[in-house]
Coordinates of N, CA and C in Angstrom, one line a residue:
M28 N 16.7 -42.2 -20.0 CA 17.9 -42.2 -19.5 C 18.8 -43.4 -20.0
K29 N 20.0 -43.1 -20.4 CA 20.8 -44.1 -21.0 C 21.2 -45.1 -19.9
D30 N 21.4 -46.5 -20.4 CA 21.8 -47.4 -19.5 C 23.4 -47.1 -19.3
C31 N 23.8 -47.3 -18.0 CA 25.2 -47.0 -17.7 C 26.0 -48.2 -17.6
I32 N 27.2 -48.2 -18.3 CA 28.1 -49.3 -18.2 C 29.4 -48.9 -17.5
L33 N 29.8 -49.6 -16.6 CA 31.2 -49.4 -15.9 C 32.1 -50.4 -16.4
I34 N 33.2 -49.9 -17.1 CA 34.4 -50.8 -17.5 C 35.5 -50.7 -16.4
V35 N 35.9 -51.9 -15.9 CA 36.9 -51.9 -15.0 C 38.0 -52.8 -15.7
E36 N 39.0 -52.0 -16.2 CA 40.1 -52.7 -17.1 C 41.4 -51.9 -16.9
D37 N 42.4 -52.6 -16.6 CA 43.7 -51.9 -16.4 C 44.5 -51.6 -17.7
N38 N 44.1 -52.2 -18.7 CA 44.9 -51.8 -20.0 C 44.2 -50.7 -20.7
L39 N 44.9 -49.6 -20.8 CA 44.3 -48.3 -21.4 C 43.7 -48.6 -22.8
L40 N 44.5 -49.2 -23.7 CA 43.9 -49.4 -25.0 C 42.6 -50.2 -25.0
N41 N 42.5 -51.3 -24.2 CA 41.3 -52.1 -24.1 C 40.2 -51.2 -23.5
R42 N 40.5 -50.5 -22.5 CA 39.5 -49.6 -21.9 C 39.0 -48.5 -22.9
E43 N 39.9 -47.9 -23.6 CA 39.4 -47.0 -24.7 C 38.6 -47.6 -25.8
L44 N 39.0 -48.8 -26.2 CA 38.4 -49.5 -27.3 C 36.9 -49.8 -26.8
L45 N 36.7 -50.4 -25.6 CA 35.5 -50.7 -25.1 C 34.6 -49.4 -24.9
R46 N 35.2 -48.4 -24.4 CA 34.6 -47.1 -24.1 C 34.0 -46.5 -25.5
D47 N 34.9 -46.5 -26.5 CA 34.5 -45.9 -27.8 C 33.3 -46.6 -28.4
W48 N 33.5 -48.1 -28.3 CA 32.3 -48.9 -28.9 C 31.1 -48.7 -28.2
L49 N 31.2 -48.7 -26.8 CA 29.8 -48.6 -26.0 C 29.2 -47.3 -26.2
E50 N 30.0 -46.2 -26.3 CA 29.5 -44.9 -26.6 C 28.7 -44.8 -27.9
V51 N 29.4 -45.3 -29.0 CA 28.7 -45.5 -30.2 C 27.4 -46.2 -30.2
E52 N 27.4 -47.2 -29.3 CA 26.2 -48.1 -29.2 C 25.1 -47.3 -28.4
G53 N 25.5 -46.1 -27.8 CA 24.4 -45.4 -27.1 C 24.4 -45.4 -25.6
Y54 N 25.4 -46.0 -24.9 CA 25.5 -46.1 -23.5 C 26.2 -45.0 -22.9
E55 N 25.8 -44.7 -21.6 CA 26.7 -43.9 -20.7 C 27.8 -44.7 -20.2
V56 N 29.1 -44.2 -20.4 CA 30.2 -45.2 -20.0 C 31.1 -44.4 -18.9
W57 N 31.4 -45.2 -17.9 CA 32.3 -44.8 -16.8 C 33.4 -45.9 -16.9
S58 N 34.6 -45.5 -16.4 CA 35.7 -46.5 -16.6 C 36.6 -46.3 -15.4
A59 N 37.2 -47.5 -15.0 CA 38.2 -47.5 -13.9 C 39.4 -48.4 -14.3
A60 N 40.6 -48.0 -13.9 CA 41.8 -48.8 -14.2 C 42.1 -49.8 -13.2
D61 N 41.5 -49.6 -11.9 CA 41.7 -50.6 -10.9 C 40.6 -50.5 -9.9
L62 N 40.7 -51.5 -8.8 CA 39.6 -51.5 -7.9 C 39.4 -50.3 -7.1
K63 N 40.4 -49.6 -6.8 CA 40.2 -48.3 -6.0 C 39.3 -47.3 -6.9
A64 N 39.7 -47.2 -8.1 CA 39.0 -46.2 -9.0 C 37.6 -46.7 -9.1
S65 N 37.3 -48.1 -9.3 CA 35.9 -48.6 -9.5 C 35.1 -48.3 -8.3
Y66 N 35.6 -48.4 -7.0 CA 34.9 -48.1 -5.8 C 34.4 -46.6 -5.9
E67 N 35.4 -45.7 -6.4 CA 35.1 -44.3 -6.5 C 33.9 -44.1 -7.5
V68 N 33.8 -44.8 -8.6 CA 32.7 -44.7 -9.6 C 31.4 -45.1 -8.8
F69 N 31.5 -46.2 -8.1 CA 30.2 -46.5 -7.4 C 29.7 -45.5 -6.4
S70 N 30.6 -44.8 -5.8 CA 30.2 -43.7 -4.9 C 29.5 -42.6 -5.7
K71 N 29.6 -42.5 -6.9 CA 29.2 -41.4 -7.8 C 27.9 -41.8 -8.6
R72 N 27.9 -43.1 -9.0 CA 26.9 -43.5 -10.0 C 26.8 -45.0 -9.9
L73 N 25.7 -45.6 -9.8 CA 25.5 -47.1 -9.7 C 25.3 -47.4 -11.2
P74 N 26.2 -48.4 -11.8 CA 26.1 -48.7 -13.2 C 24.9 -49.8 -13.3
D75 N 24.5 -49.9 -14.6 CA 23.5 -50.9 -14.9 C 24.1 -52.2 -15.1
V76 N 25.4 -52.2 -15.6 CA 26.2 -53.4 -15.9 C 27.6 -53.1 -15.6
V77 N 28.4 -54.0 -15.2 CA 29.8 -53.9 -15.0 C 30.5 -54.8 -15.9
L78 N 31.4 -54.3 -16.8 CA 32.4 -55.1 -17.6 C 33.6 -55.2 -16.9
L79 N 34.1 -56.4 -16.4 CA 35.2 -56.6 -15.5 C 36.2 -57.4 -16.0
D80 N 37.5 -56.8 -16.1 CA 38.7 -57.6 -16.4 C 39.0 -58.4 -15.1
I81 N 39.2 -59.6 -15.2 CA 39.5 -60.4 -13.9 C 41.0 -60.1 -13.5
N82 N 41.9 -60.1 -14.3 CA 43.2 -59.8 -14.0 C 43.5 -58.2 -14.1
L83 N 43.6 -57.6 -13.0 CA 43.8 -56.2 -13.0 C 45.2 -55.7 -12.5
G84 N 46.2 -56.3 -13.0 CA 47.6 -56.1 -12.5 C 47.7 -56.7 -11.2
K85 N 47.9 -55.7 -10.1 CA 48.0 -56.2 -8.8 C 46.7 -56.7 -8.1
D86 N 45.6 -56.1 -8.8 CA 44.3 -56.5 -8.1 C 43.6 -57.7 -8.8
D87 N 42.8 -58.4 -8.1 CA 42.0 -59.5 -8.6 C 40.5 -58.9 -8.9
G88 N 40.2 -58.9 -10.1 CA 38.9 -58.3 -10.4 C 37.7 -59.0 -9.7
L89 N 37.8 -60.3 -9.3 CA 36.8 -60.9 -8.6 C 36.5 -60.3 -7.2
D90 N 37.6 -59.6 -6.7 CA 37.4 -58.9 -5.4 C 36.2 -57.8 -5.5
L91 N 36.2 -57.2 -6.7 CA 35.0 -56.2 -6.9 C 33.7 -56.9 -6.8
L92 N 33.6 -58.1 -7.4 CA 32.4 -58.8 -7.4 C 31.9 -59.2 -6.0
T93 N 32.9 -59.6 -5.2 CA 32.6 -59.9 -3.7 C 32.1 -58.7 -3.1
W94 N 32.8 -57.6 -3.3 CA 32.5 -56.4 -2.6 C 31.0 -56.0 -3.0
M95 N 30.7 -56.1 -4.3 CA 29.3 -55.7 -4.8 C 28.3 -56.6 -4.1
R96 N 28.5 -57.9 -4.0 CA 27.6 -58.8 -3.6 C 27.2 -58.7 -2.1
Q97 N 28.1 -57.9 -1.4 CA 27.9 -57.8 0.0 C 27.0 -56.5 0.3
K98 N 26.7 -55.6 -0.7 CA 26.0 -54.4 -0.5 C 24.6 -54.6 -1.2
P99 N 23.5 -54.4 -0.6 CA 22.2 -54.5 -1.2 C 22.0 -53.7 -2.4
E100 N 22.5 -52.5 -2.4 CA 22.3 -51.6 -3.6 C 23.1 -52.0 -4.9
T101 N 24.1 -52.9 -4.7 CA 24.9 -53.3 -5.8 C 24.8 -54.8 -6.1
R102 N 24.2 -55.6 -5.2 CA 24.2 -57.0 -5.3 C 23.6 -57.5 -6.7
G103 N 22.6 -56.8 -7.1 CA 21.9 -57.2 -8.3 C 22.4 -56.8 -9.6
I104 N 23.5 -56.0 -9.6 CA 24.1 -55.5 -10.8 C 24.8 -56.6 -11.6
P105 N 24.4 -56.7 -12.8 CA 25.0 -57.9 -13.6 C 26.5 -57.5 -13.9
V106 N 27.4 -58.5 -13.7 CA 28.9 -58.4 -14.0 C 29.2 -59.4 -15.1
I107 N 29.8 -58.8 -16.1 CA 30.2 -59.6 -17.3 C 31.7 -59.6 -17.3
A108 N 32.3 -60.8 -17.2 CA 33.7 -60.8 -17.1 C 34.3 -60.6 -18.6
V109 N 35.3 -59.8 -18.7 CA 35.9 -59.6 -20.0 C 37.4 -59.9 -19.7
T110 N 37.9 -61.1 -20.2 CA 39.2 -61.5 -19.7 C 40.0 -62.3 -20.7
A111 N 41.1 -62.4 -20.5 CA 42.1 -63.2 -21.4 C 42.1 -64.6 -21.0
H112 N 41.4 -64.9 -19.8 CA 41.3 -66.3 -19.4 C 40.4 -67.1 -20.3
A113 N 41.0 -67.8 -21.2 CA 40.2 -68.5 -22.2 C 40.0 -70.0 -21.9
L114 N 40.6 -70.5 -20.9 CA 40.5 -71.9 -20.5 C 39.1 -72.1 -20.0
M115 N 38.3 -73.2 -20.4 CA 37.0 -73.5 -20.0 C 37.0 -73.6 -18.4
A116 N 37.8 -74.2 -17.7 CA 37.9 -74.3 -16.3 C 37.9 -73.0 -15.6
E117 N 38.7 -72.0 -16.2 CA 38.8 -70.6 -15.6 C 37.5 -69.9 -15.8
Q118 N 36.9 -70.1 -17.0 CA 35.5 -69.5 -17.3 C 34.5 -70.0 -16.2
E119 N 34.5 -71.3 -16.0 CA 33.6 -71.9 -15.1 C 33.7 -71.3 -13.7
Q120 N 35.0 -71.2 -13.2 CA 35.3 -70.6 -11.9 C 34.7 -69.1 -11.9
I121 N 34.9 -68.3 -12.9 CA 34.5 -67.0 -13.0 C 32.9 -66.9 -13.0
L122 N 32.3 -67.8 -13.6 CA 30.8 -67.9 -13.5 C 30.3 -68.3 -12.2
K123 N 31.0 -69.3 -11.6 CA 30.6 -69.7 -10.2 C 30.8 -68.7 -9.2
A124 N 31.8 -67.7 -9.5 CA 32.1 -66.7 -8.6 C 30.9 -65.6 -8.7
G125 N 30.1 -65.6 -9.6 CA 28.9 -64.7 -9.7 C 28.8 -63.8 -10.9
C126 N 29.8 -63.9 -11.8 CA 29.8 -63.2 -13.2 C 28.6 -63.9 -13.9
R127 N 27.8 -63.0 -14.6 CA 26.7 -63.4 -15.4 C 27.0 -64.1 -16.7
A128 N 28.2 -63.6 -17.3 CA 28.8 -64.1 -18.5 C 30.2 -63.9 -18.5
C129 N 31.0 -64.6 -19.5 CA 32.4 -64.5 -19.5 C 32.8 -64.4 -21.0
L130 N 33.3 -63.3 -21.3 CA 33.7 -62.9 -22.8 C 35.2 -62.9 -22.7
T131 N 35.8 -63.5 -23.7 CA 37.2 -63.5 -23.8 C 37.8 -62.5 -24.8
K132 N 39.1 -62.0 -24.5 CA 39.6 -61.0 -25.3 C 40.5 -61.9 -26.5
P133 N 40.6 -61.3 -27.6 CA 40.0 -60.0 -28.1 C 38.3 -60.2 -28.0
I134 N 37.7 -59.1 -27.8 CA 36.3 -59.1 -27.6 C 35.6 -59.2 -29.0
D135 N 34.6 -60.1 -28.9 CA 33.8 -60.2 -30.1 C 32.5 -59.3 -29.8
F136 N 32.5 -58.2 -30.5 CA 31.5 -57.2 -30.2 C 30.1 -57.6 -30.4
Q137 N 29.8 -58.7 -31.3 CA 28.5 -59.1 -31.5 C 28.1 -59.9 -30.2
L138 N 29.0 -60.7 -29.6 CA 28.7 -61.5 -28.4 C 28.5 -60.4 -27.1
L139 N 29.3 -59.3 -27.2 CA 29.1 -58.3 -26.2 C 27.7 -57.6 -26.2
R140 N 27.4 -57.3 -27.5 CA 26.1 -56.6 -27.7 C 25.0 -57.6 -27.3
E141 N 25.0 -58.9 -27.5 CA 24.0 -59.8 -27.1 C 23.9 -59.9 -25.7
A142 N 25.1 -60.0 -25.0 CA 25.2 -60.1 -23.5 C 24.6 -58.9 -22.9
L143 N 25.0 -57.8 -23.3 CA 24.5 -56.5 -22.9 C 22.9 -56.4 -23.0
Y144 N 22.5 -56.7 -24.2 CA 21.0 -56.8 -24.4 C 20.4 -57.7 -23.5
H145 N 20.9 -58.9 -23.4 CA 20.3 -59.9 -22.4 C 20.1 -59.3 -21.0
W146 N 21.3 -58.8 -20.4 CA 21.3 -58.5 -19.1 C 20.6 -57.2 -18.7
L147 N 20.6 -56.3 -19.7 CA 20.0 -55.0 -19.5 C 18.4 -55.2 -19.6
Q148 N 17.9 -56.2 -20.4 CA 16.5 -56.4 -20.6 C 15.9 -57.0 -19.4
D149 N 16.6 -58.1 -18.8 CA 16.1 -58.8 -17.5 C 17.3 -59.4 -16.8
P150 N 17.9 -58.5 -16.0 CA 19.1 -58.9 -15.2 C 18.8 -60.0 -14.3
T151 N 17.7 -60.4 -14.0 CA 17.4 -61.5 -12.9 C 17.4 -62.8 -13.5
V152 N 17.3 -63.0 -14.9 CA 17.3 -64.3 -15.6 C 18.7 -64.9 -15.5
P153 N 19.0 -66.0 -14.9 CA 20.3 -66.6 -14.9 C 20.7 -67.1 -16.3
K154 N 21.7 -66.8 -16.8 CA 22.3 -67.3 -18.0 C 23.8 -67.7 -17.9
A155 N 24.1 -69.0 -18.1 CA 25.4 -69.4 -17.8 C 26.6 -68.7 -18.7
N156 N 26.3 -68.6 -20.0 CA 27.3 -67.9 -20.8 C 26.6 -67.3 -22.0
S157 N 27.3 -66.2 -22.5 CA 26.7 -65.6 -23.6 C 27.4 -65.8 -24.9

């Protein structure tokens, strides 16, 4: 069974770019444009990893992380922040909030490949940044 990746990204072009790349890499991909849609995906399929845009227009992406950590069935799913927040202090806040890695846009697909490989191989090993 393929590993499942959930993309939570409000920008259609970014969402499509990630989806296309992940599908070529061999992943099952689900996507959501906002928090409401992401909760709907969780009701249908638990992903193996979540790629999370932190700034989702009117929504704060970290709210999804908080919601996930409150539920036993989603608590251990690795979340990788994919964000335009490039400042080191913001990245540190994102990691402290519980994201396993923080990748900045535009996405470096080699870094994304390495982060996914790492977290899909052993999601319990803490890693500050990929």
